[in-house]
Amino acid sequence: MDALWAFLEKCDSDAHTSGLTQILENAPQHLVNKTASQLRKRSAWLCLEEAREYKRASALNVMQLPSPSKRPTPPPVTIAANNAPSPTGAAETSRHRPIDVLGTLGRKDSFIGARRLARGQSNIDERTGAAKAAPTNEEVAQAVQEKVAAAVETQRKYKHVLWYSLFVAAYLIVLFLQASAYNSGEVVSTLRNALMPDGGMTATFQSDDDVLSYIGLKALLPTWKDPVCGDGRCEFPWEFPAWGRFGCKADCGQETQTTHILVQVTSNFVGHPNISPSVLMAAVSWNVCLADEQRRARGEADLCWFDSDQQFTEIEAVRLETMDVVDGNWYVNLMGDYAGRVSGNIYDLTNSTNPVKMTTDPVWEMCALPTQDTRSASVQAAGQAQESAKQEPPGQLDPASQLIADLNENAYAALQLLEAWSAALHDEQGGASQDGVEDVADEEESFVDH
């Protein structure tokens, strides 16, 4: 076998097809099998790598290959049955042929030869011109280990780059969604077109007033303008289908989902022991309004059926009002009825022949009147003075008495109003306002004395 390995160390491109076949013709079968196995594991691979290094070196002009006539030829070797070289019966030797160059850069899949050339190494000894020793198993294993480690490291770096790219993409998507870039771009484009209608980028002004005037005329008025009913565009929520005196019929049409109702308001300001009916009637007003949370959120007032609060013109009266209202939460805005002298009912007139009474929360009823005179002594004295002054004929009073009578009448009306205000304040604040009411009563007595 030593002779066989010596021959394989000097193998050329035909070693496997000519010389090796002739050498193994007369060898035993077990020796042929062993030789073939070792050839696959070591010899053939090493011969292939040597050939690749020769080709690469020839292509890159790293070394000068010897001519075929100067290459040494291997000695004749025979293999006997006892696995020892025999001096007689030399077998036919193979001719050492030159290595063919397959391309300008040689074979690129030999990483061992590439590593040697990268380090400036050559497989040919420059002094002797002979081939260097083949790499050992340790060198081959180390080269394979380095190659695998480099591949694993490259794969790890690619994974890191992939994960980083995914993170950056997700981060940019989140920023885009949070910034609402599309809406912001529309706003900027609208303002730019409004401020620079001619496509310019700069403008020159003479004074600050010119700047404000330019912004007002070019941006504010054209962009933020109140909707106009009749321009053919229904601009919700400022414009909506018409009902009652509200909405824009020209642009949005007529509201069909309405309910026909009847509001009955009953007033009776007579019978209060402390306050005159005229004073009570003058302080009371009412209206029917729609509680709209969307309008309140925009800072707008609730829609009320009447343009202004309705006043009472009669001390005892029953008033009927019909309305076509939309669906929603409606309420009666009753102001100034401190004595509770106004009541009412609401009826659904969808079926005009059979009106249906609608419930209100709380129930809209009158309050019970007090059964005794709870006025202060000063108010009672002023009332008595007024009654006595009315009983005397006007012609019998001297100018001084007439002036006193007029003052008493005015004072009586003022005291009645103060009494009503004190009672309402006491009901709202409870006992906390008792001191204030007493102070008002003292002022009343002092005013009457004067």
Short mmCIF file of C-alpha atoms in Angstrom, two decimals:
data_model
loop_
_atom_site.label_atom_id
_atom_site.label_comp_id
_atom_site.label_asym_id
_atom_site.label_seq_id
_atom_site.Cartn_x
_atom_site.Cartn_y
_atom_site.Cartn_z
CA MET A 1 0.00 0.00 0.00
CA ASP A 2 2.93 2.37 0.55
CA ALA A 3 3.74 2.08 -3.14
CA LEU A 4 0.07 2.76 -3.95
CA TRP A 5 0.00 5.92 -1.81
CA ALA A 6 3.31 7.02 -3.35
CA PHE A 7 1.72 6.72 -6.77
CA LEU A 8 -1.47 8.51 -5.67
CA GLU A 9 0.54 11.44 -4.28
CA LYS A 10 1.74 12.06 -7.88
CA CYS A 11 -1.65 11.54 -9.52
CA ASP A 12 -2.70 13.49 -12.58
CA SER A 13 -6.00 13.96 -14.39
CA ASP A 14 -5.96 10.32 -15.78
CA ALA A 15 -4.86 8.57 -12.62
CA HIS A 16 -8.27 7.12 -11.89
CA THR A 17 -9.00 6.00 -15.45
CA SER A 18 -5.67 4.54 -16.60
CA GLY A 19 -2.87 3.95 -14.10
CA LEU A 20 -4.95 3.14 -11.04
CA THR A 21 -7.14 0.72 -12.99
CA GLN A 22 -4.12 -1.21 -14.31
CA ILE A 23 -2.48 -1.33 -10.87
CA LEU A 24 -5.57 -2.79 -9.19
CA GLU A 25 -6.29 -5.43 -11.88
CA ASN A 26 -4.19 -8.15 -10.20
CA ALA A 27 -4.87 -7.14 -6.58
CA PRO A 28 -7.06 -9.25 -4.25
CA GLN A 29 -10.72 -8.29 -3.91
CA HIS A 30 -10.49 -7.15 -0.27
CA LEU A 31 -7.53 -4.93 -1.18
CA VAL A 32 -9.46 -3.43 -4.09
CA ASN A 33 -12.44 -2.65 -1.82
CA LYS A 34 -10.22 -1.09 0.84
CA THR A 35 -8.34 0.93 -1.74
CA ALA A 36 -11.56 2.19 -3.34
CA SER A 37 -12.96 3.22 0.05
CA GLN A 38 -9.82 5.10 1.00
CA LEU A 39 -9.68 6.60 -2.47
CA ARG A 40 -13.16 8.07 -2.06
CA LYS A 41 -12.34 9.40 1.40
CA ARG A 42 -8.93 10.89 0.77
CA SER A 43 -7.04 10.30 -2.43
CA ALA A 44 -9.60 11.34 -5.05
CA TRP A 45 -10.55 14.48 -3.11
CA LEU A 46 -6.93 15.48 -2.61
CA CYS A 47 -6.09 14.90 -6.27
CA LEU A 48 -9.07 17.02 -7.28
CA GLU A 49 -8.02 19.85 -4.96
CA GLU A 50 -4.45 19.69 -6.24
CA ALA A 51 -5.71 19.94 -9.81
CA ARG A 52 -7.88 22.92 -8.95
CA GLU A 53 -5.00 24.73 -7.27
CA TYR A 54 -2.81 24.12 -10.32
CA LYS A 55 -5.52 25.50 -12.59
CA ARG A 56 -6.15 28.58 -10.43
CA ALA A 57 -2.45 29.33 -10.10
CA SER A 58 -2.03 28.99 -13.86
CA ALA A 59 -4.99 31.32 -14.54
CA LEU A 60 -3.78 34.04 -12.12
CA ASN A 61 -0.14 33.77 -13.26
CA VAL A 62 0.95 33.07 -9.70
CA MET A 63 3.40 30.36 -10.75
CA GLN A 64 4.96 28.93 -13.91
CA LEU A 65 3.96 25.33 -14.55
CA PRO A 66 6.75 22.99 -15.76
CA SER A 67 6.44 21.58 -19.23
CA PRO A 68 5.20 17.99 -19.61
CA SER A 69 8.67 16.81 -20.69
CA LYS A 70 10.29 18.08 -17.44
CA ARG A 71 7.73 16.56 -15.08
CA PRO A 72 8.99 13.47 -13.20
CA THR A 73 7.37 10.19 -14.06
CA PRO A 74 6.43 7.78 -11.29
CA PRO A 75 8.46 4.54 -11.02
CA PRO A 76 6.83 1.28 -12.00
CA VAL A 77 5.07 -0.39 -9.09
CA THR A 78 3.49 -3.83 -8.79
CA ILE A 79 1.25 -5.11 -6.05
CA ALA A 80 1.66 -8.66 -4.87
CA ALA A 81 -0.77 -10.82 -3.01
CA ASN A 82 1.04 -10.19 0.31
CA ASN A 83 0.49 -6.37 -0.09
CA ALA A 84 4.23 -5.66 -0.64
CA PRO A 85 5.93 -4.03 -3.63
CA SER A 86 7.76 -6.42 -5.97
CA PRO A 87 10.85 -5.33 -8.00
CA THR A 88 9.88 -7.57 -10.86
CA GLY A 89 6.86 -7.54 -13.09
CA ALA A 90 6.55 -3.74 -13.24
CA ALA A 91 3.13 -2.62 -14.25
CA GLU A 92 2.36 -0.13 -16.92
CA THR A 93 2.68 3.41 -15.68
CA SER A 94 0.55 6.33 -16.60
CA ARG A 95 1.89 9.30 -18.42
CA HIS A 96 1.84 12.60 -16.46
CA ARG A 97 -0.20 14.99 -18.57
CA PRO A 98 -0.42 18.78 -18.27
CA ILE A 99 -3.39 20.30 -16.37
CA ASP A 100 -5.98 21.97 -18.60
CA VAL A 101 -7.16 25.48 -17.60
CA LEU A 102 -10.96 25.49 -17.53
CA GLY A 103 -11.44 29.28 -17.32
CA THR A 104 -9.79 32.61 -16.69
CA LEU A 105 -10.41 32.39 -12.93
CA GLY A 106 -10.31 28.58 -12.56
CA ARG A 107 -12.66 26.60 -10.33
CA LYS A 108 -14.26 28.85 -7.72
CA ASP A 109 -15.75 26.11 -5.55
CA SER A 110 -12.41 25.06 -3.95
CA PHE A 111 -12.27 27.09 -0.75
CA ILE A 112 -8.98 25.52 0.35
CA GLY A 113 -7.18 26.61 -2.80
CA ALA A 114 -8.85 30.02 -2.61
CA ARG A 115 -7.68 30.47 0.97
CA ARG A 116 -4.14 29.56 0.01
CA LEU A 117 -4.09 31.96 -2.92
CA ALA A 118 -5.60 34.70 -0.76
CA ARG A 119 -2.75 34.22 1.73
CA GLY A 120 -0.25 34.37 -1.11
CA GLN A 121 0.55 30.67 -0.85
CA SER A 122 1.15 28.28 -3.71
CA ASN A 123 1.00 24.51 -3.90
CA ILE A 124 4.33 24.39 -5.82
CA ASP A 125 7.65 24.78 -4.12
CA GLU A 126 9.48 27.58 -5.97
CA ARG A 127 12.95 26.17 -5.21
CA THR A 128 12.39 22.56 -6.16
CA GLY A 129 9.41 22.93 -8.50
CA ALA A 130 7.72 19.95 -6.86
CA ALA A 131 4.24 19.86 -5.37
CA LYS A 132 3.91 20.54 -1.69
CA ALA A 133 2.50 18.01 0.68
CA ALA A 134 -1.27 17.57 0.58
CA PRO A 135 -3.29 19.08 3.46
CA THR A 136 -3.73 16.86 6.46
CA ASN A 137 -7.05 15.76 7.89
CA GLU A 138 -6.69 18.33 10.69
CA GLU A 139 -6.23 21.14 8.16
CA VAL A 140 -9.22 19.95 6.16
CA ALA A 141 -11.38 19.73 9.28
CA GLN A 142 -10.27 23.20 10.40
CA ALA A 143 -11.04 24.64 6.96
CA VAL A 144 -14.49 23.03 6.96
CA GLN A 145 -15.12 24.30 10.49
CA GLU A 146 -14.15 27.83 9.51
CA LYS A 147 -16.38 27.64 6.45
CA VAL A 148 -19.35 26.43 8.49
CA ALA A 149 -18.75 29.08 11.17
CA ALA A 150 -18.61 31.79 8.51
CA ALA A 151 -21.85 30.53 6.96
CA VAL A 152 -23.59 30.46 10.36
CA GLU A 153 -22.36 33.98 11.17
CA THR A 154 -23.55 35.26 7.80
CA GLN A 155 -26.95 33.68 8.36
CA ARG A 156 -27.18 35.25 11.82
CA LYS A 157 -26.36 38.69 10.41
CA TYR A 158 -28.97 38.33 7.69
CA LYS A 159 -31.55 37.44 10.34
CA HIS A 160 -30.62 40.51 12.36
CA VAL A 161 -30.94 42.71 9.27
CA LEU A 162 -34.34 41.18 8.49
CA TRP A 163 -35.70 41.71 12.01
CA TYR A 164 -34.38 45.27 12.10
CA SER A 165 -35.99 46.03 8.75
CA LEU A 166 -39.33 44.66 9.98
CA PHE A 167 -39.09 46.78 13.15
CA VAL A 168 -38.33 49.95 11.19
CA ALA A 169 -41.23 49.26 8.81
CA ALA A 170 -43.67 48.69 11.69
CA TYR A 171 -42.42 51.83 13.46
CA LEU A 172 -42.92 53.96 10.35
CA ILE A 173 -46.42 52.54 9.83
CA VAL A 174 -47.40 53.41 13.41
CA LEU A 175 -46.04 56.95 13.00
CA PHE A 176 -47.95 57.34 9.74
CA LEU A 177 -51.22 56.21 11.31
CA GLN A 178 -50.82 58.39 14.41
CA ALA A 179 -49.81 61.51 12.50
CA SER A 180 -52.71 61.24 10.02
CA ALA A 181 -50.36 62.32 7.28
CA TYR A 182 -53.05 62.22 4.62
CA ASN A 183 -55.39 64.58 6.51
CA SER A 184 -52.50 66.85 7.49
CA GLY A 185 -51.42 67.03 3.87
CA GLU A 186 -54.93 68.03 2.82
CA VAL A 187 -55.03 70.81 5.44
CA VAL A 188 -51.62 72.14 4.40
CA SER A 189 -52.57 71.99 0.73
CA THR A 190 -55.83 73.86 1.38
CA LEU A 191 -54.13 76.62 3.36
CA ARG A 192 -51.35 76.92 0.80
CA ASN A 193 -53.82 77.27 -2.05
CA ALA A 194 -55.81 79.81 -0.04
CA LEU A 195 -52.80 81.93 0.94
CA MET A 196 -50.94 81.54 -2.36
CA PRO A 197 -53.61 81.16 -5.05
CA ASP A 198 -51.20 81.97 -7.87
CA GLY A 199 -48.75 79.23 -6.94
CA GLY A 200 -46.18 81.60 -5.42
CA MET A 201 -44.14 80.88 -2.33
CA THR A 202 -43.49 84.40 -0.94
CA ALA A 203 -45.42 87.66 -0.56
CA THR A 204 -44.35 91.20 0.40
CA PHE A 205 -46.41 93.52 2.62
CA GLN A 206 -45.99 97.18 3.52
CA SER A 207 -47.39 97.04 7.07
CA ASP A 208 -48.92 94.77 9.70
CA ASP A 209 -52.41 95.81 8.67
CA ASP A 210 -51.73 94.55 5.17
CA VAL A 211 -50.77 91.14 6.58
CA LEU A 212 -53.96 90.84 8.64
CA SER A 213 -56.08 92.06 5.75
CA TYR A 214 -54.45 89.59 3.36
CA ILE A 215 -55.00 86.65 5.75
CA GLY A 216 -58.60 87.67 6.36
CA LEU A 217 -59.48 88.07 2.69
CA LYS A 218 -57.50 85.13 1.30
CA ALA A 219 -57.79 82.50 4.04
CA LEU A 220 -60.31 83.22 6.78
CA LEU A 221 -63.35 84.42 4.87
CA PRO A 222 -63.14 81.95 1.93
CA THR A 223 -62.26 78.95 4.12
CA TRP A 224 -64.25 79.47 7.34
CA LYS A 225 -67.53 80.89 6.10
CA ASP A 226 -71.03 80.35 7.43
CA PRO A 227 -73.20 78.03 5.36
CA VAL A 228 -75.71 79.77 3.15
CA CYS A 229 -79.16 78.27 2.76
CA GLY A 230 -80.01 78.03 -0.90
CA ASP A 231 -76.58 77.35 -2.39
CA GLY A 232 -77.55 73.76 -3.26
CA ARG A 233 -75.35 72.11 -0.60
CA CYS A 234 -76.75 70.68 2.64
CA GLU A 235 -73.87 71.30 5.06
CA PHE A 236 -74.60 69.16 8.12
CA PRO A 237 -74.78 69.80 11.08
CA TRP A 238 -75.33 73.51 10.47
CA GLU A 239 -77.97 72.77 7.85
CA PHE A 240 -80.59 70.05 8.26
CA PRO A 241 -84.08 69.19 6.92
CA ALA A 242 -86.62 71.85 7.78
CA TRP A 243 -89.17 71.51 10.59
CA GLY A 244 -91.02 74.36 12.25
CA ARG A 245 -88.99 77.52 11.82
CA PHE A 246 -85.67 75.63 11.75
CA GLY A 247 -83.57 73.96 9.05
CA CYS A 248 -82.95 74.68 5.38
CA LYS A 249 -85.70 73.43 3.12
CA ALA A 250 -84.02 74.66 -0.07
CA ASP A 251 -80.87 72.57 0.42
CA CYS A 252 -81.94 69.69 2.71
CA GLY A 253 -85.66 69.33 2.05
CA GLN A 254 -88.49 68.89 4.55
CA GLU A 255 -88.25 66.75 7.68
CA THR A 256 -90.83 63.96 7.54
CA GLN A 257 -90.28 62.38 10.97
CA THR A 258 -92.21 64.92 13.09
CA THR A 259 -94.95 64.67 15.73
CA HIS A 260 -97.94 67.03 15.90
CA ILE A 261 -98.51 68.03 19.55
CA LEU A 262 -100.71 70.42 21.53
CA VAL A 263 -99.33 72.38 24.49
CA GLN A 264 -101.92 73.61 27.03
CA VAL A 265 -100.67 76.29 29.48
CA THR A 266 -102.95 77.28 32.38
CA SER A 267 -102.14 80.32 34.56
CA ASN A 268 -103.88 81.63 37.70
CA PHE A 269 -102.03 84.34 39.59
CA VAL A 270 -104.97 85.23 41.86
CA GLY A 271 -105.18 84.29 45.51
CA HIS A 272 -101.64 84.72 46.78
CA PRO A 273 -101.82 86.35 50.24
CA ASN A 274 -98.55 88.24 49.97
CA ILE A 275 -97.91 89.09 46.31
CA SER A 276 -100.27 90.79 43.93
CA PRO A 277 -101.31 88.93 40.77
CA SER A 278 -99.75 91.51 38.47
CA VAL A 279 -96.35 91.11 40.12
CA LEU A 280 -96.50 87.32 39.82
CA MET A 281 -97.66 87.49 36.19
CA ALA A 282 -94.91 89.91 35.14
CA ALA A 283 -92.16 87.62 36.44
CA VAL A 284 -93.23 84.42 34.63
CA SER A 285 -92.20 83.34 31.09
CA TRP A 286 -92.16 79.99 29.26
CA ASN A 287 -90.92 78.23 26.13
CA VAL A 288 -90.58 74.70 24.70
CA CYS A 289 -87.00 73.64 23.84
CA LEU A 290 -85.13 70.61 22.47
CA ALA A 291 -82.24 69.21 24.53
CA ASP A 292 -79.57 68.55 21.87
CA GLU A 293 -76.27 67.29 23.27
CA GLN A 294 -74.48 67.71 19.94
CA ARG A 295 -75.35 71.41 19.79
CA ARG A 296 -74.23 71.84 23.38
CA ALA A 297 -70.93 70.13 22.59
CA ARG A 298 -70.39 72.67 19.78
CA GLY A 299 -71.17 75.53 22.18
CA GLU A 300 -74.56 76.33 20.64
CA ALA A 301 -77.82 76.99 22.50
CA ASP A 302 -80.76 74.60 22.47
CA LEU A 303 -83.39 75.05 19.78
CA CYS A 304 -86.61 76.52 21.24
CA TRP A 305 -89.95 76.60 19.44
CA PHE A 306 -90.54 80.30 20.06
CA ASP A 307 -87.96 82.86 19.09
CA SER A 308 -88.31 84.54 22.51
CA ASP A 309 -89.81 83.42 25.82
CA GLN A 310 -93.57 83.85 26.01
CA GLN A 311 -95.05 86.27 28.58
CA PHE A 312 -98.50 86.21 30.20
CA THR A 313 -100.94 89.03 29.48
CA GLU A 314 -103.90 87.84 31.59
CA ILE A 315 -104.07 86.96 35.28
CA GLU A 316 -106.24 83.93 34.64
CA ALA A 317 -105.98 82.30 31.21
CA VAL A 318 -105.61 79.06 29.28
CA ARG A 319 -103.32 79.16 26.25
CA LEU A 320 -103.18 76.49 23.52
CA GLU A 321 -100.25 76.10 21.10
CA THR A 322 -99.81 73.44 18.38
CA MET A 323 -96.33 72.39 17.26
CA ASP A 324 -94.70 69.96 14.81
CA VAL A 325 -91.60 68.74 16.64
CA VAL A 326 -88.91 66.21 15.72
CA ASP A 327 -88.07 63.19 17.82
CA GLY A 328 -85.89 63.99 20.81
CA ASN A 329 -85.86 65.05 24.45
CA TRP A 330 -88.07 68.13 24.77
CA TYR A 331 -88.57 70.21 27.93
CA VAL A 332 -90.69 73.21 29.05
CA ASN A 333 -88.47 76.12 30.05
CA LEU A 334 -90.60 77.85 32.74
CA MET A 335 -88.92 80.88 34.32
CA GLY A 336 -89.98 83.13 37.25
CA ASP A 337 -92.89 81.03 38.53
CA TYR A 338 -91.76 81.18 42.16
CA ALA A 339 -95.29 80.80 43.51
CA GLY A 340 -96.12 77.84 41.26
CA ARG A 341 -99.13 79.48 39.60
CA VAL A 342 -98.64 77.96 36.11
CA SER A 343 -99.54 74.40 35.08
CA GLY A 344 -99.91 72.63 31.77
CA ASN A 345 -100.49 69.49 29.74
CA ILE A 346 -99.12 68.16 26.44
CA TYR A 347 -101.20 66.08 24.01
CA ASP A 348 -100.21 63.97 21.01
CA LEU A 349 -102.36 65.03 18.05
CA THR A 350 -101.24 62.31 15.66
CA ASN A 351 -104.88 61.19 15.78
CA SER A 352 -106.65 64.54 15.83
CA THR A 353 -110.01 63.00 16.75
CA ASN A 354 -108.58 61.28 19.82
CA PRO A 355 -105.70 63.27 21.41
CA VAL A 356 -103.43 61.31 23.74
CA LYS A 357 -102.09 62.97 26.87
CA MET A 358 -98.32 62.69 27.16
CA THR A 359 -96.53 62.29 30.48
CA THR A 360 -94.03 64.84 31.76
CA ASP A 361 -91.32 64.37 34.34
CA PRO A 362 -91.92 65.93 36.82
CA VAL A 363 -95.67 66.44 36.64
CA TRP A 364 -96.56 69.98 35.54
CA GLU A 365 -98.99 71.14 38.24
CA MET A 366 -99.74 74.27 40.29
CA CYS A 367 -98.58 74.71 43.87
CA ALA A 368 -100.99 75.11 46.81
CA LEU A 369 -101.37 78.69 48.11
CA PRO A 370 -100.73 79.59 51.80
CA THR A 371 -103.92 80.02 53.93
CA GLN A 372 -102.69 82.90 56.14
CA ASP A 373 -100.97 86.23 55.65
CA THR A 374 -97.25 85.69 56.11
CA ARG A 375 -96.23 89.20 55.18
CA SER A 376 -94.08 91.25 57.53
CA ALA A 377 -95.60 94.03 59.63
CA SER A 378 -94.08 96.73 57.47
CA VAL A 379 -95.59 95.26 54.30
CA GLN A 380 -98.98 94.93 55.94
CA ALA A 381 -98.83 98.56 57.15
CA ALA A 382 -97.91 99.74 53.69
CA GLY A 383 -100.81 97.79 52.23
CA GLN A 384 -103.25 99.26 54.71
CA ALA A 385 -101.97 102.77 53.98
CA GLN A 386 -102.45 102.14 50.27
CA GLU A 387 -106.01 100.89 50.78
CA SER A 388 -106.92 103.89 52.96
CA ALA A 389 -105.45 106.25 50.41
CA LYS A 390 -107.55 104.66 47.67
CA GLN A 391 -110.73 105.03 49.74
CA GLU A 392 -110.33 108.83 50.18
CA PRO A 393 -111.51 110.97 47.26
CA PRO A 394 -108.59 112.43 45.32
CA GLY A 395 -110.00 115.93 45.46
CA GLN A 396 -109.97 116.12 49.29
CA LEU A 397 -106.18 115.49 49.61
CA ASP A 398 -103.74 118.32 49.88
CA PRO A 399 -100.53 118.15 47.79
CA ALA A 400 -98.51 116.74 50.68
CA SER A 401 -101.03 113.99 51.37
CA GLN A 402 -101.27 113.17 47.68
CA LEU A 403 -97.48 112.81 47.48
CA ILE A 404 -97.50 110.53 50.50
CA ALA A 405 -100.24 108.41 48.97
CA ASP A 406 -98.31 108.01 45.72
CA LEU A 407 -95.18 107.08 47.63
CA ASN A 408 -97.09 104.52 49.66
CA GLU A 409 -98.49 102.95 46.51
CA ASN A 410 -95.07 102.68 44.90
CA ALA A 411 -93.54 101.41 48.12
CA TYR A 412 -96.24 98.78 48.45
CA ALA A 413 -95.54 97.45 44.97
CA ALA A 414 -91.79 97.42 45.63
CA LEU A 415 -92.23 95.68 48.95
CA GLN A 416 -94.41 93.02 47.37
CA LEU A 417 -91.71 92.34 44.81
CA LEU A 418 -89.05 92.17 47.53
CA GLU A 419 -91.24 89.83 49.54
CA ALA A 420 -91.60 87.50 46.57
CA TRP A 421 -87.88 87.58 45.95
CA SER A 422 -87.15 86.83 49.61
CA ALA A 423 -89.52 83.87 49.60
CA ALA A 424 -87.95 82.41 46.48
CA LEU A 425 -84.46 82.91 47.84
CA HIS A 426 -85.44 81.25 51.09
CA ASP A 427 -86.82 78.23 49.24
CA GLU A 428 -83.61 77.83 47.22
CA GLN A 429 -81.04 78.39 49.95
CA GLY A 430 -82.97 77.24 53.01
CA GLY A 431 -82.00 78.45 56.40
CA ALA A 432 -78.71 79.91 55.15
CA SER A 433 -80.55 82.93 53.76
CA GLN A 434 -82.55 83.70 56.91
CA ASP A 435 -80.20 86.48 58.00
CA GLY A 436 -80.41 88.10 54.60
CA VAL A 437 -84.22 88.02 54.66
CA GLU A 438 -84.25 89.67 58.08
CA ASP A 439 -81.96 92.40 56.77
CA VAL A 440 -84.34 92.95 53.85
CA ALA A 441 -87.28 93.18 56.28
CA ASP A 442 -85.42 95.76 58.36
CA GLU A 443 -84.77 97.79 55.24
CA GLU A 444 -88.47 97.54 54.35
CA GLU A 445 -89.53 98.88 57.75
CA SER A 446 -87.02 101.70 57.52
CA PHE A 447 -88.25 102.56 54.01
CA VAL A 448 -91.91 102.60 55.16
CA ASP A 449 -91.09 104.82 58.13
CA HIS A 450 -89.50 107.34 55.83
#
